[in-house]
Structures are given as C-alpha cells and as structure tokens.
C-alpha cells in the first residue's frame, strides 16, 4: 500500500485471479494466504455482499462476495476455486477478509507507470472500486482498490 | 508492573475507595473506636506513600486530615456529622490531587479544607488539655535498631523521613553505624550499607513508633523498651517480608500494609493478563471440543479416555480462571451509598440505602460496566420515584424513604435489584408520553408491564423538568444498552404508590457462555442458556399458522412462538426433530422453533467482524468441535426483531 507512493514509477507485486472470466488483481501485500474452498456458515439476514463466515485455522473470518458487488452471477465452486484470505483495514480496523475466486493465476510485477486510469465508459463495474487497469500478455487486468472494493455496504457501517 | 507512581495511584485509589466506605460506616456508628482507627490508618498510609512517590502536596494535606483523626483517637475530639461531611469532601479532594499527578502544586481548595478541618478539630475538643488519655501515657525510653534491607533504597524507602518522624515523637539521639560498609572496591552504590540506633524519649508510647514504621516493610526493626522500671524486652517488629523476593514484587507485598483492604495473601495482576489467560483458555476449550469429536469418530477407547480426562482438566481450569476474575460486588455498592447520601441531601429527600448481598461475586468486566447503569437507576429512583417528605407524610408513609439494593446469584445468573418505596411508575403518564413521542400508536393496547418496558426506549423521559440529577439526555435506554451488551436483561415491576423494583439479570461471566446448540436449516446456532427456560416438542397442529408466529400451550400458559428459519429467511427443512426452545426475556416467554436441538454446549464468544456485527439478533460467533462456525444468538434481540417485523407486516 505504502510502496506505491514512493515515486511515480514504483514497482509493485500483484496477484491476479479470475472472476467470471475476467482477470482481476490485488496488491500482494494484502494477501495473507490462499486456501482451498472451506465450508461456509451462512449469516442470517446478512448483507448479500458478506453472506457468511469461514474458519481459517481457528480464526473466524467473514467471507465476502465480490461477484455480488461487481454485478456478476452467483459463484459456482469448482475444481479451480480458491479462497483468498486478505489483510485489510476496514472501517479503521485491521480485519481479515476472505473472498472466493474462480481461479488464482499468477503473481506479477507491475510498475505504477503501467497502471492506466479506468476509462469512464469502458468497464461495466463501478469505477470507484478500481485503482486502474494494465495489460498482461495482451489481456486486460483490472487492479482493485482494496479498501473500496471490500468496504462494508454503507448501511452497515452507518449503524456504527 | 508499571512505574512506582502508577502503583501508588492504584494503591491510593483502593485506599480511597475503602476510606469512603469506612467514613460512611463511621457516620452510622460515630462511637466505634476501631472505625476511627481504620480511618486514621488509611490516611497515614496515604500520607506516607504519597510523600514517597512525590505527591508532596497530597502528603501535606493528608497530614492535617490525619491529625484530626488522631485527636479523635486520643479522645480530644468527637465524630460529628460536620466532620464526616468534611472528611468526605477531603477524601474527594485527595482523589483530585492524585489525578493531578506527582509534583502538583498545592491547590487553593486544600487550604480552605485544612482551615475547616482544623477549626472543627479544635472546636470539638472540649476536654482537651487535661484529657486523661494523654496524661496516662508517661515518658518512656525506647532503643530502636533500624537496619534497612540491602534493597531498601532502591525500593524507594525514605530513611530520612523515617528518622525525621521518629525525632518528632520526642527527644531522640540518632547514631549511624558504618561497620557494615564494605571496601570501596566492593561497594554497590545503590545498596544501603548503613544502620542506625535511635534512643528515643517519648510520651507517645510504643504504638506511635510502630506507626512510623508502618510501611518500612524492607527494614529490620527492633524496638526495645528501656524505661528504667520496665524489663528490657526485645521484640522484632518486622522481618522484612520480601527479603527473598525480587524488588518488583514490592507493590504486591506492600498491600499487606494496606488497612482498607482485607488482610489476605494476594497478588496484584493487571486485568489485561487475565484477559489473555481467558483468551487462551477459550482456544483450549475449542481445541478440546475438537479432540472429543475426533476421539468419538475414531472410537479408540484409550484416546476417548484421554480426551475425557482432558475435558475434566479443562473444565477445572476454566472454573479456576473464572473464579480469579470474580470479584465481590461490595465496592460498587459502596459507591452507591455515597450517591444516595449526596443525592438525598441535594434533593431534600430523606433516603436510606440498604445493600444486601455485597459478597455476591461477579466477573470483573461485568462489574466495571455495571457501575454507570446502576448509578443511573438509583438516581432515577431517588429523583423520580421517591416523593418529597410532605408527600410521603400525606400518603401515610414514613418520611424516611428506602432504596434497597440486593445482589444474589441464581443459577448461572446474577440478579441485582434496585427497589424503592416511592410513588411507583405511572402507567398512564408513560402511555401518554409514549404516544406523544411516537413510540406507540394511540390505540395500542399494552399491558402495564409492556408500558413499563417503554421507559427503556430511546428518547423516553417522563421527568417534566430537568434536574441536575437525571434527565440529562442519557436515559434508561443507555441502561438497557449496557445491560444487553453484557448479555443481560432488565425487568421493571412497579405498583402505584408502593414503589418500583428494577431487576438486572446478568450472566456470571462474559467470555465463556453455556449455550444450547441447535440447528436451523443447515446452520448451527448457540442460544445462551441464560435465556433458555426449557425445550418442548412442536405439536404439528400448532405449526400451521401463516403469520410465522403462533401460540403454544405449555402446561397452563399460552406462549407465543416463532420460527427461526422463517425469521432468518432460511429454507424450510422437513425435519422430524423440530423443537421449540422456550426463552424468557424480561419476564416474557417466547418460543423459538428450531430444526434440531443438539444439546448443551460450553462455548467461547468471538466477536463478529464489522460486516456482521450490526445484524440484530447475533451476539457473536464460535467454532464448534467439527471446525465449523456457529453463530451465537442474542435471544432478546431475536425476539425484538420478530416483534418489530411483525409490526411492519401487520
């Protein structure tokens, strides 16, 4: 997080993963671990963005559904599905958050100079969730803004 | 341990708490010599350790305060209501001086209080100069041998102050002995190598000397009465109790000198360490549940035996750790004596507080959170509940009103009730107010009990005028919120003209709960056992109403019930094991239909993340023996949620 502020052309490592056929990426510094799918406990009356909880070796971690926020069809857990456990600061608290990805691809170095702003009309996702886009082997990679993409739905945080 | 000043503050706070209780006791029994002694000792300790840790202004002030009690001890002055009033004010002043920190300057308030104290002590000594008590003790000669422990200086013992204090008692000849000083090559400059003998001619008696050394716990002291007619008698006063202990145990050891506390061998531990211990215990409980399950799956007798043994050990450990966290509620009650006393003076109402069950033990965290809500309830009782003396006379009640505070343990719960013999709640006024505030519909039909419950709604306050006491915006809703955060409930009973009783029902501890493990749909939930009354079978015929809420007859009583799967929006399973868990919340019974009751389950509450903590009805989460996550229900909130959804639906 901090390392992209040093200068304009700082290097950064990103983890790329697939959601509904698109390639997304998040800074490796946020990724705590990658696990095979785990049993999920549904939280009743929860926000659809954070429908459940999982047990990551004794820690109870909320599982968020990024597909829901990106307007994608519900997830189908398959052979290649993985759980990404992320270390984030949510609402001012250091929180572990888990998300399900269809596949985890690769770790890549990107320079912040390569990161292009998102064209207002070019993507079907809320621009506020995205830090920028880049190309890897000719394929578009969408780099997520971790804080924004995983922020609790506002009606939840307001009650605090 | 933290810095010496911090441990002094901690100790002083304890002493002041005790002092308040002792002063109030003294007010009730002004002739008790032992109570006067207790006040004196508390002040003496404060003065001495205050000076030791740089609270000089405090020490100077306390000195005057202490003198007044010394005069009482010697029969030169008497305990009067004015003195008690002044002593309480002085106690509060000392509290402020401690808050100001070491090295703080004299406060102008000190001088004013000192003048008053001196005036009072002087005025109230009619017999004075020719007082027989003073005359009785004749001149005595003592030879005192003072050998400081090697670490005494490092521990902050102020030998200069000790010697000065001795010299004040009479004519003293102080001899310093340097025969134990090692050669320069071997000397450790932080160690005390000197010792003293003091020949003291005094009329103050042996007790006065003992008092000088009251906290010189790291000195070896021998006092010999060498008055010519008395046989020389050597008494070792204090063998330094912590000679072998490392210096950092000093604050704990010093506690033994603390007069306000009960004498017992105790160790002071930061509560944060207890919390850590509790967390680790929680992990252990979870791991042990997993072990049990694996042992059960494998069916190996040896493993099962070991697992059972571990289970017993863990549960023993749990009880011991929990018992460390349990503290008697008495000190909190003492605070209320003061609140009641001050309030009744301020409002011109004569109120006596009767506290029972102060020995009831409650988890420290519960106690810490309880003070505010209890103070609030008591203030409400006195301000709104208890009538003015004229009104009481007119109603044929004794002018002296009562507030009864009663703590007791009942099953796994602690019940604390606050009862007054005031005017009682006015159900009609509550109703009007609630309608005015839009809390209920004008035509709503509510039982008296339900109306009383409304006083806990946010924004409700029946006080017509604001007094300095209550009605400052933090209403009873804050009380309910705190109690519910503690997994507890509040119940109000009232009878017009007779009085009001508010009962708080709290769990013994917060970190680990006994729960009932149930299944709703595919998911496991834990219902805190403290809110469960019983489980009954669901008769199929009762399970047909479309509203989602129905009535069940249990013995002679009709109990409404609701289906958790419907409330949670889960798919309905066709389970043959459906049961109704009957909960009792604030005196009302409500059944929760679950798909299966698995059994009793002891569990650790883990807080929910920011994504889930605002879901009404969930109190936390836990990990079950099979590694899956279960949610802990807040039964009171589930019932509230059900009622409000029903209102919306209706």
PDB file of N, CA and C in Angstrom, chain B residues 310-390:
ATOM      1  N   UNK B 310      -8.857 -34.999  29.667  1.00  0.00           N
ATOM      2  CA  UNK B 310      -8.511 -33.616  29.328  1.00  0.00           C
ATOM      3  C   UNK B 310      -9.731 -32.718  29.495  1.00  0.00           C
ATOM      4  N   UNK B 311     -10.867 -33.253  29.148  1.00  0.00           N
ATOM      5  CA  UNK B 311     -12.087 -32.459  29.287  1.00  0.00           C
ATOM      6  C   UNK B 311     -12.286 -32.048  30.749  1.00  0.00           C
ATOM      7  N   UNK B 312     -12.068 -33.015  31.643  1.00  0.00           N
ATOM      8  CA  UNK B 312     -12.225 -32.696  33.064  1.00  0.00           C
ATOM      9  C   UNK B 312     -11.210 -31.653  33.523  1.00  0.00           C
ATOM     10  N   UNK B 313      -9.966 -31.834  33.037  1.00  0.00           N
ATOM     11  CA  UNK B 313      -8.932 -30.873  33.428  1.00  0.00           C
ATOM     12  C   UNK B 313      -9.263 -29.478  32.923  1.00  0.00           C
ATOM     13  N   UNK B 314      -9.709 -29.421  31.670  1.00  0.00           N
ATOM     14  CA  UNK B 314     -10.025 -28.119  31.088  1.00  0.00           C
ATOM     15  C   UNK B 314     -11.163 -27.472  31.856  1.00  0.00           C
ATOM     16  N   UNK B 315     -12.142 -28.283  32.236  1.00  0.00           N
ATOM     17  CA  UNK B 315     -13.264 -27.647  32.915  1.00  0.00           C
ATOM     18  C   UNK B 315     -12.847 -27.199  34.317  1.00  0.00           C
ATOM     19  N   UNK B 316     -11.928 -27.926  34.940  1.00  0.00           N
ATOM     20  CA  UNK B 316     -11.400 -27.467  36.230  1.00  0.00           C
ATOM     21  C   UNK B 316     -10.627 -26.169  36.081  1.00  0.00           C
ATOM     22  N   UNK B 317      -9.799 -26.131  35.041  1.00  0.00           N
ATOM     23  CA  UNK B 317      -9.007 -24.937  34.757  1.00  0.00           C
ATOM     24  C   UNK B 317      -9.914 -23.747  34.489  1.00  0.00           C
ATOM     25  N   UNK B 318     -10.967 -24.006  33.753  1.00  0.00           N
ATOM     26  CA  UNK B 318     -11.917 -22.958  33.428  1.00  0.00           C
ATOM     27  C   UNK B 318     -12.522 -22.386  34.706  1.00  0.00           C
ATOM     28  N   UNK B 319     -12.926 -23.281  35.605  1.00  0.00           N
ATOM     29  CA  UNK B 319     -13.523 -22.798  36.845  1.00  0.00           C
ATOM     30  C   UNK B 319     -12.535 -21.964  37.650  1.00  0.00           C
ATOM     31  N   UNK B 320     -11.265 -22.429  37.680  1.00  0.00           N
ATOM     32  CA  UNK B 320     -10.283 -21.669  38.467  1.00  0.00           C
ATOM     33  C   UNK B 320     -10.044 -20.301  37.855  1.00  0.00           C
ATOM     34  N   UNK B 321      -9.900 -20.262  36.536  1.00  0.00           N
ATOM     35  CA  UNK B 321      -9.615 -18.972  35.903  1.00  0.00           C
ATOM     36  C   UNK B 321     -10.806 -18.039  36.062  1.00  0.00           C
ATOM     37  N   UNK B 322     -11.984 -18.597  35.894  1.00  0.00           N
ATOM     38  CA  UNK B 322     -13.159 -17.744  36.054  1.00  0.00           C
ATOM     39  C   UNK B 322     -13.241 -17.216  37.475  1.00  0.00           C
ATOM     40  N   UNK B 323     -12.876 -18.066  38.442  1.00  0.00           N
ATOM     41  CA  UNK B 323     -13.002 -17.617  39.820  1.00  0.00           C
ATOM     42  C   UNK B 323     -12.004 -16.506  40.123  1.00  0.00           C
ATOM     43  N   UNK B 324     -10.867 -16.496  39.406  1.00  0.00           N
ATOM     44  CA  UNK B 324      -9.916 -15.395  39.606  1.00  0.00           C
ATOM     45  C   UNK B 324     -10.553 -14.086  39.175  1.00  0.00           C
ATOM     46  N   UNK B 325     -11.348 -14.186  38.130  1.00  0.00           N
ATOM     47  CA  UNK B 325     -11.953 -12.954  37.599  1.00  0.00           C
ATOM     48  C   UNK B 325     -13.153 -12.493  38.411  1.00  0.00           C
ATOM     49  N   UNK B 326     -13.602 -13.344  39.307  1.00  0.00           N
ATOM     50  CA  UNK B 326     -14.814 -12.980  40.029  1.00  0.00           C
ATOM     51  C   UNK B 326     -14.482 -12.096  41.221  1.00  0.00           C
ATOM     52  N   UNK B 327     -15.160 -10.996  41.326  1.00  0.00           N
ATOM     53  CA  UNK B 327     -14.927 -10.092  42.443  1.00  0.00           C
ATOM     54  C   UNK B 327     -16.258  -9.832  43.145  1.00  0.00           C
ATOM     55  N   UNK B 328     -16.209  -9.620  44.451  1.00  0.00           N
ATOM     56  CA  UNK B 328     -17.458  -9.267  45.130  1.00  0.00           C
ATOM     57  C   UNK B 328     -17.939  -7.909  44.656  1.00  0.00           C
ATOM     58  N   UNK B 329     -19.226  -7.740  44.669  1.00  0.00           N
ATOM     59  CA  UNK B 329     -19.800  -6.507  44.125  1.00  0.00           C
ATOM     60  C   UNK B 329     -19.807  -5.392  45.167  1.00  0.00           C
ATOM     61  N   UNK B 330     -19.420  -5.728  46.388  1.00  0.00           N
ATOM     62  CA  UNK B 330     -19.447  -4.765  47.508  1.00  0.00           C
ATOM     63  C   UNK B 330     -18.862  -3.381  47.191  1.00  0.00           C
ATOM     64  N   UNK B 331     -17.651  -3.305  46.594  1.00  0.00           N
ATOM     65  CA  UNK B 331     -17.105  -1.961  46.360  1.00  0.00           C
ATOM     66  C   UNK B 331     -18.015  -1.092  45.498  1.00  0.00           C
ATOM     67  N   UNK B 332     -18.723  -1.713  44.572  1.00  0.00           N
ATOM     68  CA  UNK B 332     -19.648  -0.940  43.738  1.00  0.00           C
ATOM     69  C   UNK B 332     -20.786  -0.428  44.612  1.00  0.00           C
ATOM     70  N   UNK B 333     -21.256  -1.303  45.506  1.00  0.00           N
ATOM     71  CA  UNK B 333     -22.345  -0.894  46.398  1.00  0.00           C
ATOM     72  C   UNK B 333     -21.931   0.293  47.258  1.00  0.00           C
ATOM     73  N   UNK B 334     -20.665   0.298  47.667  1.00  0.00           N
ATOM     74  CA  UNK B 334     -20.194   1.393  48.497  1.00  0.00           C
ATOM     75  C   UNK B 334     -20.321   2.714  47.772  1.00  0.00           C
ATOM     76  N   UNK B 335     -19.989   2.684  46.473  1.00  0.00           N
ATOM     77  CA  UNK B 335     -20.132   3.903  45.687  1.00  0.00           C
ATOM     78  C   UNK B 335     -21.556   4.432  45.778  1.00  0.00           C
ATOM     79  N   UNK B 336     -22.512   3.484  45.781  1.00  0.00           N
ATOM     80  CA  UNK B 336     -23.904   3.914  45.780  1.00  0.00           C
ATOM     81  C   UNK B 336     -24.310   4.534  47.098  1.00  0.00           C
ATOM     82  N   UNK B 337     -23.696   4.064  48.190  1.00  0.00           N
ATOM     83  CA  UNK B 337     -24.015   4.695  49.474  1.00  0.00           C
ATOM     84  C   UNK B 337     -23.735   6.173  49.377  1.00  0.00           C
ATOM     85  N   UNK B 338     -22.630   6.471  48.742  1.00  0.00           N
ATOM     86  CA  UNK B 338     -22.253   7.872  48.604  1.00  0.00           C
ATOM     87  C   UNK B 338     -23.236   8.596  47.695  1.00  0.00           C
ATOM     88  N   UNK B 339     -23.581   7.954  46.572  1.00  0.00           N
ATOM     89  CA  UNK B 339     -24.522   8.587  45.636  1.00  0.00           C
ATOM     90  C   UNK B 339     -25.823   8.905  46.357  1.00  0.00           C
ATOM     91  N   UNK B 340     -26.329   7.935  47.109  1.00  0.00           N
ATOM     92  CA  UNK B 340     -27.606   8.104  47.793  1.00  0.00           C
ATOM     93  C   UNK B 340     -27.504   9.217  48.836  1.00  0.00           C
ATOM     94  N   UNK B 341     -26.409   9.202  49.564  1.00  0.00           N
ATOM     95  CA  UNK B 341     -26.221  10.201  50.601  1.00  0.00           C
ATOM     96  C   UNK B 341     -26.209  11.597  49.988  1.00  0.00           C
ATOM     97  N   UNK B 342     -25.400  11.792  48.945  1.00  0.00           N
ATOM     98  CA  UNK B 342     -25.281  13.111  48.340  1.00  0.00           C
ATOM     99  C   UNK B 342     -26.595  13.556  47.712  1.00  0.00           C
ATOM    100  N   UNK B 343     -27.248  12.594  47.035  1.00  0.00           N
ATOM    101  CA  UNK B 343     -28.477  12.945  46.340  1.00  0.00           C
ATOM    102  C   UNK B 343     -29.579  13.310  47.311  1.00  0.00           C
ATOM    103  N   UNK B 344     -29.693  12.559  48.393  1.00  0.00           N
ATOM    104  CA  UNK B 344     -30.797  12.823  49.295  1.00  0.00           C
ATOM    105  C   UNK B 344     -30.601  14.193  49.946  1.00  0.00           C
ATOM    106  N   UNK B 345     -29.335  14.549  50.190  1.00  0.00           N
ATOM    107  CA  UNK B 345     -29.083  15.886  50.717  1.00  0.00           C
ATOM    108  C   UNK B 345     -29.485  16.940  49.694  1.00  0.00           C
ATOM    109  N   UNK B 346     -29.065  16.709  48.459  1.00  0.00           N
ATOM    110  CA  UNK B 346     -29.295  17.698  47.409  1.00  0.00           C
ATOM    111  C   UNK B 346     -30.784  17.906  47.129  1.00  0.00           C
ATOM    112  N   UNK B 347     -31.539  16.815  47.141  1.00  0.00           N
ATOM    113  CA  UNK B 347     -32.941  16.903  46.747  1.00  0.00           C
ATOM    114  C   UNK B 347     -33.866  17.093  47.939  1.00  0.00           C
ATOM    115  N   UNK B 348     -33.310  17.137  49.132  1.00  0.00           N
ATOM    116  CA  UNK B 348     -34.135  17.314  50.314  1.00  0.00           C
ATOM    117  C   UNK B 348     -35.055  16.138  50.577  1.00  0.00           C
ATOM    118  N   UNK B 349     -34.610  14.952  50.217  1.00  0.00           N
ATOM    119  CA  UNK B 349     -35.403  13.763  50.496  1.00  0.00           C
ATOM    120  C   UNK B 349     -34.587  12.895  51.442  1.00  0.00           C
ATOM    121  N   UNK B 350     -35.243  12.371  52.450  1.00  0.00           N
ATOM    122  CA  UNK B 350     -34.513  11.521  53.385  1.00  0.00           C
ATOM    123  C   UNK B 350     -34.554  10.090  52.859  1.00  0.00           C
ATOM    124  N   UNK B 351     -33.395   9.574  52.490  1.00  0.00           N
ATOM    125  CA  UNK B 351     -33.358   8.243  51.878  1.00  0.00           C
ATOM    126  C   UNK B 351     -32.290   7.396  52.567  1.00  0.00           C
ATOM    127  N   UNK B 352     -32.645   6.191  52.926  1.00  0.00           N
ATOM    128  CA  UNK B 352     -31.634   5.258  53.432  1.00  0.00           C
ATOM    129  C   UNK B 352     -31.419   4.190  52.386  1.00  0.00           C
ATOM    130  N   UNK B 353     -30.165   3.857  52.205  1.00  0.00           N
ATOM    131  CA  UNK B 353     -29.855   2.774  51.278  1.00  0.00           C
ATOM    132  C   UNK B 353     -29.563   1.533  52.085  1.00  0.00           C
ATOM    133  N   UNK B 354     -30.222   0.452  51.724  1.00  0.00           N
ATOM    134  CA  UNK B 354     -29.924  -0.825  52.356  1.00  0.00           C
ATOM    135  C   UNK B 354     -29.342  -1.719  51.271  1.00  0.00           C
ATOM    136  N   UNK B 355     -28.109  -2.167  51.494  1.00  0.00           N
ATOM    137  CA  UNK B 355     -27.498  -3.035  50.489  1.00  0.00           C
ATOM    138  C   UNK B 355     -27.359  -4.433  51.068  1.00  0.00           C
ATOM    139  N   UNK B 356     -27.783  -5.392  50.300  1.00  0.00           N
ATOM    140  CA  UNK B 356     -27.628  -6.778  50.727  1.00  0.00           C
ATOM    141  C   UNK B 356     -26.910  -7.534  49.620  1.00  0.00           C
ATOM    142  N   UNK B 357     -26.205  -8.560  50.016  1.00  0.00           N
ATOM    143  CA  UNK B 357     -25.586  -9.430  49.011  1.00  0.00           C
ATOM    144  C   UNK B 357     -24.335  -8.841  48.388  1.00  0.00           C
ATOM    145  N   UNK B 358     -23.659  -7.937  49.102  1.00  0.00           N
ATOM    146  CA  UNK B 358     -22.436  -7.347  48.566  1.00  0.00           C
ATOM    147  C   UNK B 358     -21.354  -8.378  48.306  1.00  0.00           C
ATOM    148  N   UNK B 359     -21.488  -9.544  48.944  1.00  0.00           N
ATOM    149  CA  UNK B 359     -20.462 -10.577  48.768  1.00  0.00           C
ATOM    150  C   UNK B 359     -20.668 -11.364  47.469  1.00  0.00           C
ATOM    151  N   UNK B 360     -21.787 -11.127  46.794  1.00  0.00           N
ATOM    152  CA  UNK B 360     -22.039 -11.837  45.547  1.00  0.00           C
ATOM    153  C   UNK B 360     -20.919 -11.548  44.549  1.00  0.00           C
ATOM    154  N   UNK B 361     -20.387 -12.574  43.955  1.00  0.00           N
ATOM    155  CA  UNK B 361     -19.253 -12.373  43.063  1.00  0.00           C
ATOM    156  C   UNK B 361     -19.687 -12.312  41.599  1.00  0.00           C
ATOM    157  N   UNK B 362     -19.088 -11.368  40.902  1.00  0.00           N
ATOM    158  CA  UNK B 362     -19.423 -11.152  39.500  1.00  0.00           C
ATOM    159  C   UNK B 362     -18.121 -10.967  38.729  1.00  0.00           C
ATOM    160  N   UNK B 363     -18.131 -11.345  37.487  1.00  0.00           N
ATOM    161  CA  UNK B 363     -16.951 -11.169  36.636  1.00  0.00           C
ATOM    162  C   UNK B 363     -16.526  -9.698  36.633  1.00  0.00           C
ATOM    163  N   UNK B 364     -15.199  -9.515  36.686  1.00  0.00           N
ATOM    164  CA  UNK B 364     -14.674  -8.159  36.764  1.00  0.00           C
ATOM    165  C   UNK B 364     -15.182  -7.258  35.638  1.00  0.00           C
ATOM    166  N   UNK B 365     -15.205  -7.798  34.437  1.00  0.00           N
ATOM    167  CA  UNK B 365     -15.656  -6.966  33.313  1.00  0.00           C
ATOM    168  C   UNK B 365     -17.114  -6.559  33.477  1.00  0.00           C
ATOM    169  N   UNK B 366     -17.902  -7.457  34.033  1.00  0.00           N
ATOM    170  CA  UNK B 366     -19.310  -7.126  34.259  1.00  0.00           C
ATOM    171  C   UNK B 366     -19.394  -6.012  35.296  1.00  0.00           C
ATOM    172  N   UNK B 367     -18.634  -6.159  36.373  1.00  0.00           N
ATOM    173  CA  UNK B 367     -18.648  -5.138  37.429  1.00  0.00           C
ATOM    174  C   UNK B 367     -18.262  -3.781  36.858  1.00  0.00           C
ATOM    175  N   UNK B 368     -17.189  -3.768  36.051  1.00  0.00           N
ATOM    176  CA  UNK B 368     -16.725  -2.496  35.509  1.00  0.00           C
ATOM    177  C   UNK B 368     -17.802  -1.803  34.696  1.00  0.00           C
ATOM    178  N   UNK B 369     -18.562  -2.595  33.953  1.00  0.00           N
ATOM    179  CA  UNK B 369     -19.572  -1.951  33.102  1.00  0.00           C
ATOM    180  C   UNK B 369     -20.853  -1.649  33.863  1.00  0.00           C
ATOM    181  N   UNK B 370     -21.005  -2.219  35.045  1.00  0.00           N
ATOM    182  CA  UNK B 370     -22.272  -2.103  35.751  1.00  0.00           C
ATOM    183  C   UNK B 370     -22.470  -0.792  36.491  1.00  0.00           C
ATOM    184  N   UNK B 371     -21.354  -0.199  36.921  1.00  0.00           N
ATOM    185  CA  UNK B 371     -21.475   0.939  37.812  1.00  0.00           C
ATOM    186  C   UNK B 371     -22.370   2.028  37.237  1.00  0.00           C
ATOM    187  N   UNK B 372     -22.078   2.431  36.000  1.00  0.00           N
ATOM    188  CA  UNK B 372     -22.837   3.529  35.404  1.00  0.00           C
ATOM    189  C   UNK B 372     -24.334   3.254  35.351  1.00  0.00           C
ATOM    190  N   UNK B 373     -24.734   2.113  34.760  1.00  0.00           N
ATOM    191  CA  UNK B 373     -26.179   1.867  34.713  1.00  0.00           C
ATOM    192  C   UNK B 373     -26.823   1.820  36.096  1.00  0.00           C
ATOM    193  N   UNK B 374     -26.148   1.243  37.071  1.00  0.00           N
ATOM    194  CA  UNK B 374     -26.747   1.169  38.403  1.00  0.00           C
ATOM    195  C   UNK B 374     -26.898   2.558  39.012  1.00  0.00           C
ATOM    196  N   UNK B 375     -25.863   3.375  38.845  1.00  0.00           N
ATOM    197  CA  UNK B 375     -25.958   4.738  39.362  1.00  0.00           C
ATOM    198  C   UNK B 375     -27.156   5.424  38.724  1.00  0.00           C
ATOM    199  N   UNK B 376     -27.320   5.180  37.450  1.00  0.00           N
ATOM    200  CA  UNK B 376     -28.420   5.819  36.745  1.00  0.00           C
ATOM    201  C   UNK B 376     -29.774   5.388  37.294  1.00  0.00           C
ATOM    202  N   UNK B 377     -29.907   4.089  37.518  1.00  0.00           N
ATOM    203  CA  UNK B 377     -31.188   3.585  38.023  1.00  0.00           C
ATOM    204  C   UNK B 377     -31.457   4.148  39.415  1.00  0.00           C
ATOM    205  N   UNK B 378     -30.416   4.180  40.248  1.00  0.00           N
ATOM    206  CA  UNK B 378     -30.607   4.673  41.613  1.00  0.00           C
ATOM    207  C   UNK B 378     -30.968   6.156  41.595  1.00  0.00           C
ATOM    208  N   UNK B 379     -30.293   6.912  40.737  1.00  0.00           N
ATOM    209  CA  UNK B 379     -30.625   8.332  40.627  1.00  0.00           C
ATOM    210  C   UNK B 379     -32.077   8.502  40.212  1.00  0.00           C
ATOM    211  N   UNK B 380     -32.487   7.697  39.247  1.00  0.00           N
ATOM    212  CA  UNK B 380     -33.865   7.770  38.799  1.00  0.00           C
ATOM    213  C   UNK B 380     -34.823   7.477  39.934  1.00  0.00           C
ATOM    214  N   UNK B 381     -34.486   6.447  40.732  1.00  0.00           N
ATOM    215  CA  UNK B 381     -35.352   6.077  41.845  1.00  0.00           C
ATOM    216  C   UNK B 381     -35.525   7.243  42.799  1.00  0.00           C
ATOM    217  N   UNK B 382     -34.407   7.868  43.144  1.00  0.00           N
ATOM    218  CA  UNK B 382     -34.473   8.924  44.144  1.00  0.00           C
ATOM    219  C   UNK B 382     -35.099  10.186  43.558  1.00  0.00           C
ATOM    220  N   UNK B 383     -34.719  10.488  42.326  1.00  0.00           N
ATOM    221  CA  UNK B 383     -35.204  11.719  41.725  1.00  0.00           C
ATOM    222  C   UNK B 383     -36.680  11.619  41.341  1.00  0.00           C
ATOM    223  N   UNK B 384     -37.033  10.559  40.639  1.00  0.00           N
ATOM    224  CA  UNK B 384     -38.404  10.453  40.138  1.00  0.00           C
ATOM    225  C   UNK B 384     -39.293   9.579  41.004  1.00  0.00           C
ATOM    226  N   UNK B 385     -38.699   8.572  41.627  1.00  0.00           N
ATOM    227  CA  UNK B 385     -39.538   7.601  42.331  1.00  0.00           C
ATOM    228  C   UNK B 385     -39.933   8.080  43.708  1.00  0.00           C
ATOM    229  N   UNK B 386     -38.969   8.494  44.471  1.00  0.00           N
ATOM    230  CA  UNK B 386     -39.236   8.835  45.870  1.00  0.00           C
ATOM    231  C   UNK B 386     -39.828  10.223  45.976  1.00  0.00           C
ATOM    232  N   UNK B 387     -40.892  10.320  46.763  1.00  0.00           N
ATOM    233  CA  UNK B 387     -41.609  11.586  46.903  1.00  0.00           C
ATOM    234  C   UNK B 387     -40.899  12.473  47.920  1.00  0.00           C
ATOM    235  N   UNK B 388     -41.288  13.754  47.911  1.00  0.00           N
ATOM    236  CA  UNK B 388     -40.757  14.672  48.924  1.00  0.00           C
ATOM    237  C   UNK B 388     -41.377  14.293  50.272  1.00  0.00           C
ATOM    238  N   UNK B 389     -40.700  14.656  51.371  1.00  0.00           N
ATOM    239  CA  UNK B 389     -41.178  14.223  52.689  1.00  0.00           C
ATOM    240  C   UNK B 389     -42.649  14.555  52.941  1.00  0.00           C
ATOM    241  N   UNK B 390     -43.098  15.756  52.514  1.00  0.00           N
ATOM    242  CA  UNK B 390     -44.504  16.139  52.775  1.00  0.00           C
ATOM    243  C   UNK B 390     -45.445  15.167  52.074  1.00  0.00           C
TER     244      UNK B 390
END
